XYZ file of C-alpha atoms in Angstrom:
705
model
C 27.950 44.731 71.838
C 29.304 47.586 69.803
C 28.039 48.389 66.528
C 29.856 47.322 63.309
C 30.128 48.817 59.753
C 29.864 46.811 56.572
C 33.424 45.664 56.790
C 33.008 44.339 59.631
C 34.973 46.240 62.324
C 33.910 48.482 65.153
C 32.424 52.011 64.512
C 35.838 52.969 66.422
C 37.868 51.260 63.866
C 39.082 48.670 66.278
C 39.532 45.119 64.560
C 36.689 42.371 65.046
C 38.439 39.912 67.644
C 37.671 36.061 66.858
C 35.861 35.206 69.978
C 37.184 31.905 72.398
C 33.824 30.269 71.593
C 34.699 30.646 68.026
C 38.099 29.336 68.120
C 36.771 26.375 70.567
C 34.355 25.836 67.956
C 36.825 25.746 65.117
C 38.837 23.416 67.114
C 36.414 20.797 67.466
C 36.205 20.644 63.299
C 40.432 19.910 63.794
C 39.225 17.319 66.521
C 36.881 15.662 63.876
C 39.371 15.637 61.290
C 42.143 14.819 63.568
C 40.283 13.030 66.644
C 39.958 14.647 70.198
C 42.398 13.360 72.557
C 42.172 12.755 76.259
C 44.267 15.128 78.216
C 45.313 12.872 81.513
C 47.141 14.579 84.481
C 49.607 12.752 87.019
C 51.139 9.366 86.588
C 48.498 8.241 83.897
C 49.757 11.361 81.455
C 53.292 10.835 81.963
C 52.854 7.087 81.315
C 51.072 7.858 78.114
C 53.046 10.587 76.981
C 56.176 7.921 77.551
C 54.702 5.650 75.090
C 54.247 8.609 72.736
C 57.733 9.772 73.198
C 58.847 6.029 72.569
C 56.871 5.519 69.434
C 58.919 8.629 67.894
C 62.062 7.382 69.013
C 61.361 3.914 67.490
C 60.443 5.423 63.970
C 63.439 7.686 64.350
C 65.509 4.271 65.059
C 64.117 2.872 62.193
C 64.742 5.792 59.677
C 68.454 5.155 60.443
C 69.063 1.250 61.303
C 67.458 -1.219 59.170
C 63.871 -3.015 60.880
C 62.606 -5.946 58.739
C 59.484 -4.704 56.971
C 56.987 -6.968 58.678
C 58.479 -6.241 62.067
C 58.285 -2.530 61.449
C 54.806 -2.344 60.141
C 53.377 -4.818 62.974
C 55.388 -2.430 65.624
C 53.923 0.571 64.125
C 50.269 -0.934 64.242
C 50.643 -1.761 67.825
C 51.994 1.234 69.115
C 49.029 3.056 67.191
C 46.242 1.019 68.608
C 47.526 1.117 72.065
C 47.991 4.816 72.087
C 44.532 5.213 69.860
C 42.430 3.225 72.853
C 44.277 5.326 75.832
C 44.046 8.843 73.894
C 40.551 8.754 72.207
C 37.399 8.313 74.184
C 34.933 5.620 72.942
C 32.797 8.767 73.080
C 32.799 12.178 74.199
C 31.415 11.766 77.497
C 33.991 9.891 78.427
C 36.434 12.510 77.510
C 39.552 12.700 79.794
C 38.953 9.536 81.639
C 40.277 6.138 81.184
C 37.823 3.426 81.064
C 38.605 -0.276 82.033
C 37.487 -1.471 78.480
C 40.019 1.198 76.786
C 42.653 -0.976 78.803
C 41.207 -4.325 77.773
C 41.272 -3.352 73.957
C 44.963 -2.125 74.153
C 45.907 -5.299 75.490
C 44.024 -7.075 72.799
C 45.831 -5.195 70.299
C 49.364 -6.151 72.262
C 48.256 -9.782 72.103
C 47.152 -9.757 68.641
C 50.510 -7.895 67.282
C 52.769 -9.977 69.728
C 51.511 -13.139 68.126
C 52.793 -11.977 64.593
C 56.140 -11.250 66.133
C 56.362 -14.110 68.391
C 56.160 -16.665 64.904
C 58.241 -14.492 62.595
C 58.182 -15.707 59.326
C 56.500 -18.886 59.991
C 53.645 -16.490 60.354
C 53.405 -15.715 56.995
C 54.221 -18.962 55.861
C 51.046 -20.621 56.832
C 48.555 -17.934 55.579
C 46.873 -20.054 53.047
C 46.136 -22.263 56.267
C 45.760 -20.724 59.258
C 45.323 -22.078 62.635
C 42.115 -21.321 64.767
C 44.378 -18.895 67.029
C 45.390 -17.088 63.881
C 41.888 -16.716 62.739
C 40.279 -15.462 66.299
C 43.342 -13.082 66.718
C 42.995 -11.701 63.350
C 39.332 -11.477 63.337
C 39.926 -9.274 66.669
C 42.643 -7.313 65.174
C 40.300 -6.352 62.046
C 37.805 -5.134 64.720
C 40.165 -3.303 66.841
C 41.139 -1.183 63.694
C 37.683 -0.393 63.013
C 37.077 0.709 66.506
C 40.635 2.541 66.394
C 39.126 4.329 62.985
C 35.822 5.151 64.240
C 37.343 6.901 67.538
C 39.774 8.709 65.553
C 38.000 9.567 62.093
C 34.414 8.679 62.388
C 32.179 6.038 61.584
C 32.146 6.122 57.796
C 35.292 4.896 57.264
C 34.282 1.674 58.967
C 31.292 1.393 57.583
C 33.078 1.617 53.856
C 35.205 -1.450 55.095
C 32.441 -3.281 56.298
C 30.909 -3.245 52.841
C 34.140 -4.560 51.162
C 34.213 -7.149 53.678
C 30.777 -8.169 53.117
C 31.530 -8.096 48.901
C 34.585 -10.427 49.542
C 32.297 -13.210 51.666
C 29.082 -13.090 49.527
C 30.550 -13.013 46.223
C 28.624 -16.180 44.354
C 25.199 -14.505 45.432
C 25.951 -11.116 44.176
C 24.414 -10.366 40.422
C 27.007 -10.332 37.525
C 29.272 -8.365 36.905
C 30.054 -8.158 40.381
C 30.233 -12.223 41.037
C 33.080 -13.971 42.192
C 34.012 -17.203 43.656
C 33.678 -15.713 47.439
C 36.289 -16.346 50.530
C 35.968 -17.761 54.050
C 37.189 -16.232 57.247
C 39.961 -18.065 57.016
C 40.978 -16.941 53.683
C 40.143 -13.781 54.401
C 42.476 -13.541 57.631
C 45.087 -15.256 55.805
C 45.035 -12.659 53.478
C 44.652 -9.389 55.368
C 46.537 -10.554 58.984
C 49.354 -12.932 57.524
C 50.505 -11.345 54.786
C 52.158 -8.112 53.314
C 48.999 -7.697 51.121
C 46.481 -6.435 53.821
C 46.394 -4.451 56.703
C 50.088 -4.450 56.694
C 50.566 -3.597 53.031
C 51.423 -0.378 51.110
C 49.214 1.884 53.169
C 50.785 1.068 56.622
C 54.404 0.811 55.063
C 53.991 4.412 54.008
C 52.420 5.568 57.280
C 55.471 3.636 59.212
C 58.353 4.755 57.204
C 57.248 8.279 56.082
C 54.223 10.023 57.318
C 55.150 9.715 61.059
C 58.669 11.087 60.244
C 57.048 13.666 58.347
C 54.403 13.975 61.338
C 57.473 14.775 63.790
C 59.319 16.680 61.149
C 56.304 19.295 61.620
C 56.111 19.066 65.376
C 59.673 20.323 65.733
C 59.217 22.871 63.301
C 55.685 23.799 65.499
C 57.666 23.636 68.436
C 60.747 25.734 67.445
C 58.209 28.501 66.427
C 58.538 28.100 62.852
C 54.800 28.360 62.021
C 54.552 31.754 63.939
C 57.603 32.921 61.917
C 55.994 32.035 58.851
C 52.864 33.669 59.661
C 54.815 36.819 60.766
C 56.577 36.988 57.869
C 53.530 36.797 55.342
C 51.899 39.542 56.741
C 55.285 41.629 57.011
C 55.698 40.638 52.983
C 52.553 41.775 52.207
C 51.627 44.962 53.553
C 50.505 48.034 52.530
C 47.877 47.286 49.418
C 44.063 46.873 49.509
C 44.884 43.104 48.506
C 47.260 42.500 51.619
C 45.343 40.881 54.081
C 44.132 38.260 51.428
C 47.965 37.951 50.041
C 48.922 37.385 53.537
C 46.632 34.767 53.815
C 47.747 33.336 50.378
C 51.617 33.368 51.294
C 51.081 32.319 55.098
C 48.599 28.884 54.174
C 51.826 27.965 51.679
C 54.274 28.533 54.131
C 52.451 27.205 57.096
C 50.672 24.398 55.044
C 53.641 23.025 53.308
C 55.390 21.411 56.323
C 51.929 20.548 58.218
C 49.689 18.931 55.398
C 47.076 19.420 57.294
C 44.074 21.800 55.596
C 41.852 22.250 58.494
C 44.696 22.711 61.337
C 46.089 25.476 58.499
C 42.709 27.223 58.310
C 42.400 27.506 62.035
C 45.945 28.709 62.741
C 45.936 31.047 60.523
C 42.168 32.071 60.206
C 42.528 32.906 64.219
C 45.429 35.651 63.192
C 43.716 36.741 59.639
C 40.159 37.141 59.993
C 40.344 40.365 61.823
C 42.399 42.005 59.174
C 40.206 40.043 56.319
C 37.056 41.463 57.955
C 38.414 44.991 58.184
C 39.897 45.212 54.688
C 36.450 44.460 53.743
C 35.721 40.918 53.423
C 31.852 39.713 54.438
C 32.164 36.617 56.668
C 31.137 33.792 54.166
C 34.081 35.397 51.527
C 36.804 35.576 54.330
C 35.984 31.951 55.733
C 36.215 30.599 52.055
C 39.470 32.291 51.116
C 40.873 30.993 54.584
C 39.665 27.514 53.611
C 40.833 27.433 50.149
C 44.533 28.602 51.490
C 44.286 25.465 54.088
C 43.429 23.387 51.136
C 46.708 24.274 49.768
C 48.683 22.583 52.564
C 47.411 19.114 51.450
C 48.975 20.277 47.678
C 52.226 22.053 48.796
C 55.702 20.566 49.056
C 57.660 19.147 50.590
C 54.669 17.524 52.470
C 51.644 17.557 50.624
C 49.772 15.020 52.606
C 49.970 11.664 53.123
C 48.375 10.191 50.252
C 51.426 12.158 48.115
C 53.692 9.388 49.997
C 51.339 6.848 48.953
C 51.420 7.546 45.298
C 55.263 7.537 45.540
C 54.875 3.912 46.915
C 52.105 2.809 44.544
C 54.125 3.755 41.501
C 57.583 2.688 42.663
C 59.126 6.076 42.223
C 61.299 8.547 44.363
C 59.431 10.863 46.641
C 61.366 13.617 45.274
C 59.370 12.827 41.596
C 56.147 13.196 43.285
C 57.087 16.486 44.672
C 58.472 17.607 41.350
C 55.087 16.465 39.864
C 53.472 18.609 42.254
C 55.382 21.948 41.644
C 53.769 23.587 38.494
C 49.793 22.251 39.850
C 50.862 24.034 43.123
C 51.924 27.443 41.696
C 48.738 27.312 39.256
C 46.648 26.531 42.584
C 47.960 29.721 44.572
C 48.118 31.795 41.137
C 44.641 30.898 40.935
C 43.982 31.961 44.565
C 46.170 35.305 44.116
C 44.200 36.364 41.191
C 40.903 35.828 43.340
C 42.218 38.051 46.035
C 43.535 40.984 43.506
C 39.985 40.908 41.883
C 38.248 40.838 45.580
C 40.206 44.199 46.159
C 38.749 45.817 42.989
C 35.343 44.175 43.280
C 34.760 45.098 46.816
C 36.771 48.455 46.593
C 38.688 47.135 49.598
C 41.384 49.666 51.089
C 44.461 49.673 52.835
C 44.866 47.987 56.267
C 47.885 48.732 58.834
C 48.729 44.958 59.601
C 49.277 45.844 63.344
C 52.976 46.504 65.064
C 54.872 43.992 63.594
C 58.382 43.607 63.269
C 59.719 44.413 59.853
C 60.252 42.073 56.977
C 64.140 42.481 57.256
C 64.290 42.463 61.375
C 62.067 39.063 60.962
C 64.243 37.638 58.152
C 67.416 38.323 60.407
C 66.370 36.924 63.694
C 64.398 33.971 62.468
C 65.196 33.252 58.521
C 66.952 30.175 59.662
C 63.342 28.334 59.762
C 63.744 28.554 55.908
C 66.579 26.572 55.858
C 64.631 23.855 58.094
C 61.981 23.883 55.397
C 64.089 23.369 52.471
C 66.306 20.893 54.350
C 63.956 17.576 53.235
C 64.369 18.743 49.471
C 68.227 19.208 49.941
C 68.890 15.947 51.426
C 66.945 13.935 48.660
C 68.921 16.035 46.106
C 72.067 14.878 47.603
C 70.990 11.204 46.691
C 69.533 10.558 50.422
C 66.465 8.526 50.772
C 63.230 9.997 51.770
C 63.390 8.257 55.183
C 66.734 9.498 55.651
C 66.161 13.079 54.250
C 63.447 13.485 57.017
C 65.572 12.082 59.657
C 68.481 14.794 58.816
C 65.995 17.030 58.339
C 64.527 16.795 61.859
C 68.234 16.784 63.007
C 68.689 20.411 61.245
C 65.718 21.627 62.523
C 66.690 20.850 66.281
C 69.999 22.397 65.619
C 69.243 25.474 64.057
C 66.540 25.950 66.846
C 69.417 26.718 69.355
C 70.314 30.131 67.234
C 67.747 31.998 69.032
C 66.926 31.442 72.944
C 62.943 31.452 72.321
C 63.141 29.115 69.517
C 65.625 26.351 71.365
C 63.805 22.983 71.906
C 65.898 22.439 74.782
C 66.406 25.175 77.336
C 70.016 26.578 77.368
C 70.014 25.691 81.320
C 69.720 22.309 80.877
C 73.729 22.815 79.317
C 74.593 25.029 81.922
C 73.359 22.808 84.610
C 70.807 25.664 86.011
C 67.931 22.863 85.130
C 68.116 19.489 86.420
C 68.422 17.267 83.043
C 65.139 15.265 83.482
C 63.014 17.954 84.617
C 64.638 20.161 81.751
C 63.825 17.719 79.181
C 60.316 16.616 80.167
C 59.408 20.446 80.235
C 61.112 20.786 76.809
C 59.966 21.548 73.264
C 61.972 18.365 72.136
C 59.988 16.153 74.654
C 56.623 17.901 73.311
C 57.682 17.382 69.564
C 58.205 13.708 70.027
C 54.981 13.467 71.983
C 53.041 15.202 69.065
C 54.718 13.507 66.312
C 53.328 10.112 67.463
C 50.036 11.435 68.565
C 49.590 13.414 65.671
C 49.666 10.355 63.277
C 47.003 7.877 65.121
C 44.438 8.886 63.005
C 46.325 8.446 59.893
C 47.526 5.191 60.972
C 43.855 3.885 61.956
C 42.832 4.986 58.453
C 45.478 3.491 56.364
C 44.977 -0.040 58.452
C 41.611 0.229 57.538
C 42.431 0.904 53.980
C 44.624 -2.142 53.778
C 41.547 -4.206 54.701
C 39.827 -2.779 51.140
C 42.989 -2.799 49.089
C 43.304 -6.845 50.349
C 39.608 -7.447 49.477
C 40.029 -5.668 46.287
C 43.128 -7.761 45.212
C 41.594 -10.753 46.483
C 38.649 -10.467 44.458
C 39.609 -8.337 41.475
C 37.385 -5.759 42.127
C 39.753 -3.129 40.786
C 39.702 -4.712 37.139
C 36.048 -5.368 37.491
C 35.330 -1.729 38.317
C 37.401 -0.324 35.753
C 35.486 -2.653 32.917
C 32.378 -1.391 34.047
C 33.586 2.536 34.236
C 34.771 1.910 30.614
C 31.694 -0.039 29.319
C 29.524 3.139 30.146
C 32.067 5.868 28.987
C 32.221 3.954 25.484
C 28.504 3.971 25.206
C 28.458 7.881 26.461
C 31.325 8.281 23.870
C 29.195 6.853 20.830
C 26.409 8.847 21.442
C 28.179 11.768 21.706
C 30.162 10.964 18.308
C 26.345 10.061 16.710
C 25.541 13.596 17.681
C 27.855 15.383 16.610
C 27.761 13.458 13.131
C 24.394 15.191 12.935
C 26.410 18.742 13.082
C 28.660 17.503 10.420
C 31.538 16.554 12.567
C 33.847 13.127 10.898
C 32.925 10.028 12.917
C 36.487 8.759 13.186
C 38.176 6.327 15.435
C 40.470 8.868 16.957
C 37.424 11.274 18.155
C 35.753 8.069 19.531
C 38.746 7.194 21.525
C 39.222 11.100 23.039
C 35.297 11.331 23.910
C 35.826 7.988 25.543
C 38.902 9.499 27.294
C 37.035 12.223 28.369
C 34.222 10.490 29.775
C 36.160 8.233 31.517
C 38.241 11.106 33.310
C 34.595 12.725 33.963
C 33.352 9.521 35.658
C 36.639 8.923 37.572
C 36.371 12.387 38.884
C 32.980 12.222 40.118
C 33.888 9.013 41.545
C 36.506 10.130 43.705
C 34.753 13.049 44.512
C 31.449 10.895 46.056
C 33.927 8.672 47.572
C 35.984 11.869 49.248
C 32.094 12.924 50.269
C 32.639 9.949 52.794
C 36.230 9.479 53.891
C 39.341 11.351 54.625
C 41.388 12.494 51.621
C 44.188 9.655 52.493
C 41.138 6.773 52.346
C 39.635 8.374 49.354
C 42.986 8.280 47.219
C 43.706 4.636 48.393
C 40.372 3.260 47.427
C 40.235 5.060 44.140
C 43.976 4.340 43.408
C 42.962 0.729 43.055
C 39.408 0.725 41.639
C 39.466 3.796 39.223
C 43.083 4.434 38.370
C 43.396 1.346 35.956
C 40.590 2.311 33.600
C 42.430 5.643 32.860
C 45.749 3.842 32.757
C 44.130 1.312 30.100
C 43.291 4.269 27.849
C 46.861 4.997 27.764
C 46.963 7.639 30.721
C 50.470 7.369 32.277
C 50.189 5.657 35.379
C 51.595 8.651 37.343
C 49.336 11.124 35.597
C 46.571 9.070 36.614
C 47.297 8.870 40.268
C 47.764 12.522 40.321
C 44.584 13.035 38.539
C 42.673 10.891 41.456
C 44.898 12.642 44.068
C 43.665 16.277 43.221
C 39.944 15.117 43.122
C 40.641 13.487 46.574
C 41.610 16.452 47.933
C 38.300 18.254 46.804
C 36.820 16.230 49.701
C 38.349 19.030 52.267
C 35.833 21.512 50.664
C 32.846 19.235 49.749
C 30.167 18.636 52.399
C 29.273 16.842 54.396
C 33.082 16.248 55.220
C 33.883 20.087 54.203
C 35.663 20.638 57.543
C 37.986 23.104 56.161
C 35.168 25.577 55.379
C 32.741 24.859 58.526
C 35.949 25.564 60.639
C 36.452 29.052 58.494
C 32.943 29.664 59.134
C 32.974 28.987 62.906
C 35.957 31.510 62.969
C 34.270 34.291 60.929
C 30.246 33.517 62.272
C 29.637 32.971 58.459
C 27.018 30.286 57.302
C 28.955 26.903 57.269
C 27.135 25.684 53.694
C 27.588 29.379 52.145
C 31.469 29.387 53.197
C 31.932 25.855 51.412
C 30.282 27.452 48.034
C 32.919 30.418 48.272
C 35.922 27.970 48.901
C 34.680 26.463 45.623
C 34.715 29.296 44.120
C 38.447 30.051 44.820
C 39.413 26.509 44.470
C 37.504 25.482 41.095
C 39.645 26.904 38.402
C 42.874 25.263 39.715
C 40.776 21.956 40.157
C 39.948 21.918 36.359
C 43.493 21.565 35.720
C 44.225 17.809 36.192
C 42.096 17.181 33.254
C 44.975 18.784 31.394
C 47.211 16.097 32.341
C 44.956 13.190 31.542
C 43.297 14.436 28.386
C 46.459 14.643 26.110
C 50.156 13.498 26.168
C 51.481 17.274 25.865
C 49.255 17.544 29.624
C 51.800 15.476 31.305
C 54.434 18.591 31.183
C 52.294 20.107 33.767
C 53.748 17.299 35.746
C 56.941 17.994 34.404
C 56.778 14.363 32.898
C 56.763 12.552 36.149
C 60.318 12.187 36.896
C 63.653 13.981 36.952
C 64.905 11.256 34.767
C 62.171 12.374 32.096
C 62.825 15.892 32.561
C 66.175 15.457 31.243
C 64.657 14.913 27.879
C 61.576 17.448 28.313
C 60.645 19.744 25.585
C 60.642 22.575 27.507
C 58.801 24.488 25.006
C 55.898 22.538 25.288
C 55.946 22.725 29.019
C 56.149 26.692 28.713
C 53.015 26.222 26.413
C 51.108 24.094 28.147
C 51.724 25.984 31.461
C 50.918 29.216 29.952
C 47.564 28.038 28.457
C 46.607 26.441 31.871
C 47.447 29.954 33.455
C 45.163 31.945 30.900
C 42.351 29.327 31.456
C 42.785 30.019 34.920
C 42.466 33.591 34.556
C 39.544 33.278 32.644
C 37.537 30.894 34.893
C 38.656 33.215 37.730
C 37.135 36.422 36.178
C 34.127 34.072 35.360
C 33.799 32.742 38.519
C 34.411 36.386 40.311
C 32.235 38.224 37.840
C 35.337 40.505 37.435
C 38.247 41.137 35.189
C 39.278 44.925 35.091
C 35.589 46.033 35.896
C 32.533 44.166 36.682
C 31.364 41.786 34.088
C 28.529 41.624 32.182
C 26.322 38.284 31.975
C 27.570 37.836 28.427
C 31.089 38.536 29.322
C 30.959 36.413 32.454
C 29.547 33.271 30.163
C 32.377 33.762 27.524
C 34.940 33.707 30.514
C 34.157 30.317 31.855
C 33.395 28.831 28.381
C 36.911 30.121 27.502
C 38.380 28.727 30.634
C 36.922 25.497 30.011
C 37.999 25.210 26.281
C 41.473 26.490 27.147
C 41.726 23.574 30.018
C 40.638 21.213 27.416
C 44.455 20.592 25.796
C 43.314 20.525 21.950
C 44.587 22.864 19.320
C 40.933 23.578 18.330
C 39.686 24.394 21.685
C 42.809 26.402 22.900
C 42.305 28.600 19.708
C 38.423 28.929 20.945
C 39.201 29.529 24.385
C 42.001 31.943 23.778
C 39.368 33.828 21.239
C 36.895 33.940 23.632
C 39.287 35.462 26.254
C 40.567 37.902 23.834
C 36.931 38.966 22.948
C 36.017 39.540 26.930
C 38.949 41.647 27.079
C 38.254 43.720 24.174
C 34.391 44.130 25.418
C 35.959 45.387 28.647
C 38.256 47.940 26.686
C 35.117 48.984 24.895
C 33.116 49.675 28.114
C 35.923 51.315 29.942
C 35.412 54.760 31.207
C 35.570 57.631 29.038
C 38.124 60.256 30.048
C 37.320 63.475 31.340
C 37.452 66.421 28.402
C 39.721 68.907 28.886
C 38.732 72.283 30.173
């Protein structure tokens, strides 16, 4: 092997290539999040592909024409289960081979769903007194969903579901305050299988009406080569500076991740292109991996897609998805502002040098030829602003992507030859990007569908047993006890023991406990599942203390996202480490460094009423009456707090910080993030003190001769 210098490049100046083995290892982490699909050939492959295309076409039909809710959700689950059992092997050793038991499970899924559809409205009417057949098929469906979730997302989520079901059945035997009346199989199946309060509840509704449409939309962008354009555009726009490679990663993550909503996929796609440039500019392996993972994480936070959990926020709160996009705008800008600051500090901290970004088309050329992809990206928001529903907005946005793809021959989703008669219609369509996009749109949602169905079981149990209220009461009791202790401690230093102080301490501790609960749950399950579980068991505690419901749900959403960079489910950093050759856990710590400043921001919009300005007051209607001076003030405070935290975590402001300066910066950032006039003043004073100390230590100017 050739020698390498400290920057990671060969001594001849060549870029370090990302090996095939590294990419294969990174793809394993993508498969761990999104599942490892069988790849069938011949007639079986054609049949499965046709099934996936049929699923996408059905949902596009349902987006435009009305399909009753129960039918739509049931058919969605049926499609998802059948394709999951055919495409996801029971274990890796059966990869790419269809087994007889896979077919049996698929048939059982069809039987359970077909039974529901056969009885129609009568099925739900007998939910309180299900027949023996209802109970048997209901149990079968629950078990099939658990197996589908295990195959596509791992064993942890099914284990959590089993614990919730056990809780529902063992109620009378549990110690206080967890005791409840207990429910038998008949009552559970009636709730979970035969109503819209369990498996076919909110989570599956969102999956069947929105998530799959956005997945199809993302697939259309992918096969019209929008992703390649976004990466090339980012590198062309950010060239010429020592921080160019890092800047390009941040911009590329935003453009590439926005329509995909997948942190791991964005990390791997961008990392395979960007890591050689990061290494050459001076990033060591773990730092490069941390930056790639942090950029990929932004895919779950960035409009217009955000991630599957964002659609659930809209449904739980009964608000427009456009309002969710609005709420995410300032936090997303602050998130990328934080990473941009880190990148600029990296460039100075590690004395990085200019790196040519290779033979690439100029920014003007790229924009002239492929700039239409930006119209595809903005189409969803434009249609929603025009008054279309989210479903119709995505439906028409998919049409826009399809139509615009024909502007350039190399991006066309159907070969021009199909229209000129040079290619036979069937063969041309089968080999087209259109067919691949429709197929990928369905296969890409299977793991989310299984997770949402499993989460529906949890939500059904929580609703039936009242667990959410019990859990919130316990959290509030602990917070109350802790708050009283803190107030008494502060009283020793002369602080006034007032009801307002007690209430503020109780809210602070409740927010801390909630963030820890969400984070711990997120260690075991994916973002979507983590949000659903905590939305029903933890959000009520914050809301009861006066936090607006939209702020409470966005707080939980942001901390659920932390699961992407938290072991043992830190798939994004682990995938980045596979590409860079770094240590997975050191890479995870680096990703925490890059993301931590922005993840303290959610406390600002739950601890003080003014903080909801960061969420633009939660809706377009509220924004019409907004105090823009207050919004700008709280946003500016957040930006200063992020800057202080970023500098403290990096150990670099305008120059290397001393230990004292570093602690002052971290303390100042935390103080500013806490939304109170006193703490803001203390934090701003600390930040200015750190700036002054850096100025005092500036390098003296050379004396004139």
